[in-house]
CSV table of C-alpha atoms in Angstrom, one decimal:
chain,number,residue,atom,x,y,z
Q,1,GLY,CA,-100.2,-32.9,-33.6
Q,2,GLU,CA,-102.2,-32.2,-30.5
Q,3,ASN,CA,-105.1,-29.8,-30.5
Q,4,VAL,CA,-106.7,-28.4,-27.4
Q,5,GLU,CA,-110.0,-26.5,-27.4
Q,6,GLN,CA,-111.1,-24.6,-24.3
Q,7,HIS,CA,-114.5,-23.1,-23.4
Q,8,PRO,CA,-115.8,-20.7,-22.5
Q,9,SER,CA,-113.5,-17.8,-23.5
Q,10,THR,CA,-115.0,-15.5,-20.9
Q,11,LEU,CA,-116.8,-16.4,-17.7
Q,12,SER,CA,-118.3,-14.1,-15.0
Q,13,VAL,CA,-119.5,-15.4,-11.7
Q,14,GLN,CA,-120.6,-13.9,-8.4
Q,15,GLU,CA,-118.3,-14.2,-5.5
Q,16,GLY,CA,-119.0,-17.5,-3.7
Q,17,ASP,CA,-120.4,-19.2,-6.8
Q,18,SER,CA,-118.7,-22.0,-8.7
Q,19,ALA,CA,-116.8,-21.8,-12.0
Q,20,VAL,CA,-116.3,-24.5,-14.5
Q,21,ILE,CA,-114.0,-24.4,-17.5
Q,22,LYS,CA,-113.9,-27.3,-20.0
Q,23,CYS,CA,-111.2,-28.5,-22.5
Q,24,THR,CA,-111.1,-31.2,-25.1
Q,25,TYR,CA,-107.9,-32.7,-26.6
Q,26,SER,CA,-107.3,-34.7,-29.8
Q,27,ASP,CA,-104.2,-36.8,-29.2
Q,28,SER,CA,-105.0,-40.0,-27.3
Q,29,ALA,CA,-101.3,-40.3,-26.4
Q,30,SER,CA,-101.5,-37.2,-24.2
Q,31,ASN,CA,-101.1,-38.3,-20.6
Q,32,TYR,CA,-100.6,-35.2,-18.5
Q,33,PHE,CA,-103.0,-32.3,-18.2
Q,34,PRO,CA,-102.0,-29.2,-16.2
Q,35,TRP,CA,-104.1,-26.1,-15.5
Q,36,TYR,CA,-102.4,-22.7,-15.3
Q,37,LYS,CA,-103.5,-19.3,-14.0
Q,38,GLN,CA,-102.1,-16.2,-15.6
Q,39,GLU,CA,-102.4,-12.8,-14.1
Q,40,LEU,CA,-101.7,-9.6,-16.0
Q,41,GLY,CA,-98.0,-9.1,-16.7
Q,42,LYS,CA,-97.0,-12.5,-15.3
Q,43,GLY,CA,-96.1,-15.9,-16.5
Q,44,PRO,CA,-98.5,-18.9,-16.2
Q,45,GLN,CA,-98.7,-20.4,-12.7
Q,46,LEU,CA,-99.5,-24.1,-12.2
Q,47,ILE,CA,-102.6,-24.5,-10.1
Q,48,ILE,CA,-103.4,-28.1,-10.5
Q,49,ASP,CA,-102.6,-31.0,-12.8
Q,50,ILE,CA,-103.8,-34.5,-13.4
Q,51,ARG,CA,-102.3,-37.6,-15.0
Q,52,SER,CA,-104.1,-40.0,-17.3
Q,53,ASN,CA,-104.2,-42.8,-14.7
Q,54,VAL,CA,-106.4,-40.6,-12.5
Q,55,GLY,CA,-110.0,-39.5,-13.0
Q,56,GLU,CA,-110.2,-36.7,-10.5
Q,57,LYS,CA,-108.0,-34.7,-8.3
Q,58,LYS,CA,-108.9,-32.0,-5.7
Q,59,ASP,CA,-106.9,-29.4,-3.9
Q,60,GLN,CA,-108.9,-27.3,-1.5
Q,61,ARG,CA,-111.3,-25.2,-3.7
Q,62,ILE,CA,-109.9,-26.4,-7.0
Q,63,ALA,CA,-110.7,-29.8,-8.7
Q,64,VAL,CA,-109.9,-31.3,-12.0
Q,65,THR,CA,-111.7,-34.2,-13.7
Q,66,LEU,CA,-110.5,-36.2,-16.7
Q,67,ASN,CA,-112.5,-38.4,-19.1
Q,68,LYS,CA,-110.0,-40.2,-21.2
Q,69,THR,CA,-112.6,-41.9,-23.3
Q,70,ALA,CA,-114.2,-38.7,-24.3
Q,71,LYS,CA,-110.9,-36.8,-24.3
Q,72,HIS,CA,-112.0,-34.0,-22.2
Q,73,PHE,CA,-111.0,-32.5,-18.8
Q,74,SER,CA,-112.5,-29.8,-16.7
Q,75,LEU,CA,-111.5,-27.3,-14.0
Q,76,HIS,CA,-113.9,-26.7,-11.1
Q,77,ILE,CA,-113.4,-23.8,-8.7
Q,78,THR,CA,-115.8,-23.6,-5.8
Q,79,GLU,CA,-116.5,-20.7,-3.5
Q,80,THR,CA,-114.9,-18.2,-5.9
Q,81,GLN,CA,-113.2,-15.1,-4.6
Q,82,PRO,CA,-112.2,-11.9,-6.4
Q,83,GLU,CA,-108.6,-12.9,-6.3
Q,84,ASP,CA,-109.5,-15.9,-8.5
Q,85,SER,CA,-110.0,-13.4,-11.4
Q,86,ALA,CA,-107.4,-14.1,-14.1
Q,87,VAL,CA,-106.9,-16.0,-17.3
Q,88,TYR,CA,-106.9,-19.8,-17.0
Q,89,PHE,CA,-105.3,-22.1,-19.5
Q,90,CYS,CA,-105.6,-25.8,-19.9
Q,91,ALA,CA,-102.9,-27.8,-21.5
Q,92,ALA,CA,-102.1,-31.3,-22.7
Q,93,SER,CA,-98.6,-32.9,-22.8
Q,94,SER,CA,-97.7,-35.0,-25.8
Q,95,GLY,CA,-95.0,-35.4,-28.4
Q,96,SER,CA,-91.4,-36.5,-28.2
Q,97,ALA,CA,-90.5,-33.6,-25.8
Q,98,ARG,CA,-93.7,-34.0,-23.8
Q,99,GLN,CA,-94.4,-30.4,-24.8
Q,100,LEU,CA,-97.5,-28.6,-23.7
Q,101,THR,CA,-100.2,-27.7,-26.1
Q,102,PHE,CA,-102.4,-25.0,-24.6
Q,103,GLY,CA,-106.0,-24.0,-25.0
Q,104,SER,CA,-106.9,-20.5,-25.9
Q,105,GLY,CA,-107.7,-19.4,-22.4
Q,106,THR,CA,-110.7,-18.4,-20.3
Q,107,GLN,CA,-110.9,-14.9,-18.7
Q,108,LEU,CA,-112.6,-15.5,-15.4
Q,109,THR,CA,-114.0,-12.5,-13.6
Q,110,VAL,CA,-115.4,-12.9,-10.1
Q,111,LEU,CA,-117.8,-10.1,-9.2
Q,112,PRO,CA,-117.8,-9.0,-5.5
W,1,GLU,CA,-85.2,-22.6,-4.1
W,2,THR,CA,-85.3,-20.0,-6.9
W,3,GLY,CA,-87.8,-20.1,-9.7
W,4,VAL,CA,-87.3,-19.5,-13.4
W,5,THR,CA,-85.9,-16.0,-14.1
W,6,GLN,CA,-85.9,-14.4,-17.5
W,7,SER,CA,-84.1,-11.3,-18.9
W,8,PRO,CA,-84.8,-8.7,-20.0
W,9,THR,CA,-88.4,-8.1,-19.0
W,10,HIS,CA,-89.2,-5.8,-21.9
W,11,LEU,CA,-87.4,-5.2,-25.2
W,12,ILE,CA,-88.1,-3.1,-28.3
W,13,LYS,CA,-86.4,-4.0,-31.6
W,14,THR,CA,-86.7,-2.9,-35.2
W,15,ARG,CA,-87.8,-5.2,-38.0
W,16,GLY,CA,-84.9,-7.1,-39.4
W,17,GLN,CA,-82.8,-7.0,-36.2
W,18,GLN,CA,-81.7,-9.9,-34.1
W,19,VAL,CA,-82.6,-10.5,-30.5
W,20,THR,CA,-81.3,-12.8,-27.7
W,21,LEU,CA,-83.5,-13.7,-24.7
W,22,ARG,CA,-82.1,-15.4,-21.6
W,23,CYS,CA,-83.5,-17.8,-19.0
W,24,SER,CA,-82.2,-19.4,-15.8
W,25,SER,CA,-84.0,-22.6,-14.9
W,26,GLN,CA,-85.3,-23.4,-11.5
W,27,SER,CA,-82.8,-25.0,-9.2
W,28,GLY,CA,-82.5,-28.8,-9.9
W,29,HIS,CA,-84.3,-28.6,-13.3
W,30,ASN,CA,-82.3,-29.7,-16.3
W,31,THR,CA,-84.8,-29.2,-19.1
W,32,VAL,CA,-85.8,-25.8,-20.6
W,33,SER,CA,-88.6,-25.1,-23.0
W,34,TRP,CA,-89.5,-21.9,-24.8
W,35,TYR,CA,-93.0,-20.7,-25.6
W,36,GLN,CA,-94.3,-17.8,-27.6
W,37,GLN,CA,-97.5,-16.2,-26.4
W,38,ALA,CA,-99.2,-13.7,-28.7
W,39,LEU,CA,-101.7,-11.2,-27.2
W,40,GLY,CA,-104.9,-12.9,-26.2
W,41,GLN,CA,-103.7,-16.4,-27.0
W,42,GLY,CA,-102.3,-19.4,-25.3
W,43,PRO,CA,-98.6,-20.1,-25.3
W,44,GLN,CA,-97.2,-22.0,-28.3
W,45,PHE,CA,-94.2,-24.4,-28.0
W,46,ILE,CA,-91.1,-23.2,-29.8
W,47,PHE,CA,-88.5,-25.8,-28.7
W,48,GLN,CA,-87.0,-27.7,-25.8
W,49,TYR,CA,-83.4,-28.2,-24.7
W,50,TYR,CA,-82.1,-31.1,-22.6
W,51,ARG,CA,-78.5,-31.9,-22.0
W,52,GLU,CA,-77.5,-28.9,-24.2
W,53,GLU,CA,-79.3,-30.4,-27.2
W,54,GLU,CA,-82.5,-29.5,-28.9
W,55,ASN,CA,-85.0,-32.2,-27.8
W,56,GLY,CA,-88.1,-31.2,-29.7
W,57,ARG,CA,-89.3,-28.3,-31.8
W,58,GLY,CA,-92.7,-26.8,-32.6
W,59,ASN,CA,-93.8,-25.2,-35.9
W,60,PHE,CA,-91.4,-22.3,-35.9
W,61,PRO,CA,-88.9,-21.3,-38.7
W,62,PRO,CA,-85.1,-21.8,-38.4
W,63,ARG,CA,-84.6,-18.2,-37.6
W,64,PHE,CA,-85.7,-19.2,-34.1
W,65,SER,CA,-82.7,-20.9,-32.5
W,66,GLY,CA,-81.5,-21.7,-29.0
W,67,LEU,CA,-78.8,-22.8,-26.7
W,68,GLN,CA,-78.5,-24.5,-23.4
W,69,PHE,CA,-75.5,-24.2,-21.2
W,70,PRO,CA,-73.9,-26.6,-18.8
W,71,ASN,CA,-75.6,-24.9,-15.9
W,72,TYR,CA,-78.9,-25.6,-17.6
W,73,SER,CA,-79.6,-21.9,-18.4
W,74,SER,CA,-80.7,-21.2,-21.9
W,75,GLU,CA,-80.9,-18.6,-24.6
W,76,LEU,CA,-83.5,-18.0,-27.4
W,77,ASN,CA,-82.3,-16.2,-30.5
W,78,VAL,CA,-84.5,-14.8,-33.2
W,79,ASN,CA,-82.9,-13.5,-36.4
W,80,ALA,CA,-84.5,-11.2,-39.0
W,81,LEU,CA,-87.2,-10.0,-36.7
W,82,GLU,CA,-90.7,-9.6,-38.2
W,83,LEU,CA,-93.6,-7.6,-36.8
W,84,ASP,CA,-95.5,-10.8,-36.0
W,85,ASP,CA,-92.7,-11.8,-33.6
W,86,SER,CA,-94.0,-9.3,-31.2
W,87,ALA,CA,-95.2,-11.4,-28.2
W,88,LEU,CA,-94.5,-12.5,-24.7
W,89,TYR,CA,-91.7,-15.1,-24.7
W,90,LEU,CA,-91.9,-17.6,-21.9
W,91,CYS,CA,-89.3,-19.9,-20.6
W,92,ALA,CA,-90.3,-23.0,-18.7
W,93,SER,CA,-88.1,-25.5,-16.8
W,94,SER,CA,-88.8,-29.0,-15.7
W,95,LEU,CA,-87.1,-31.7,-13.7
W,96,GLU,CA,-86.4,-34.1,-16.5
W,97,ALA,CA,-87.2,-34.4,-20.2
W,98,GLY,CA,-89.5,-37.1,-21.5
W,99,GLY,CA,-91.5,-37.4,-18.4
W,100,ASN,CA,-94.4,-35.5,-16.9
W,101,TYR,CA,-92.8,-33.7,-14.0
W,102,GLY,CA,-94.6,-30.4,-14.6
W,103,TYR,CA,-93.3,-27.2,-15.9
W,104,THR,CA,-92.4,-24.0,-14.0
W,105,PHE,CA,-92.8,-20.8,-16.1
W,106,GLY,CA,-90.9,-17.6,-15.8
W,107,SER,CA,-92.6,-14.2,-16.0
W,108,GLY,CA,-91.5,-13.8,-19.6
W,109,THR,CA,-89.9,-11.3,-21.9
W,110,ARG,CA,-92.2,-8.9,-23.7
W,111,LEU,CA,-90.7,-8.3,-27.2
W,112,THR,CA,-92.1,-5.5,-29.3
W,113,VAL,CA,-90.9,-5.4,-33.0
W,114,VAL,CA,-91.5,-2.0,-34.7
């Protein structure tokens, strides 16, 4: 089955700096890669996603890049703000149900 | 448009008991998936329901079972609860099975087994 690895597990940045989180996946049949933000006591919230026919996607301060050959994808957050502090998960969709396999999460802390 | 709602929000059960968790999918979504999220980990896929049938299953034992109703809402049942079943149980709905339409997650049910 699919295996998704995520790094780093914790990340601290100064407000206004950029943050980058990286993931790798194992199943070449995976074709959909969402990123979720999870705040304490809440469910994961989709912040951006990318499909395998696209190499990059941007939405305001958030961007995702996908390298299908290397099987890795990354989340880039620019001009970070304290409210960006949360746990971020990458995921890959594969299998008969197109279920999501999640990475282990990155605790992002934006220091004011 | 309402999102995914789950009930109850918190639950405490004793080892060996049975539990039922409930989920109402987002309006217009006909596919429901359940995930288990242990503390400090990413969610793990339990199973998915589409057209009231199980459409895929992760690496969970048969004591984890589910239902989907004609209105697309769903239940997760866990029998013979074990301490390791303590986790946040997340329901996610999507527009259609088999495609990549994205998943909307509920806020989850926090289950504690003592």
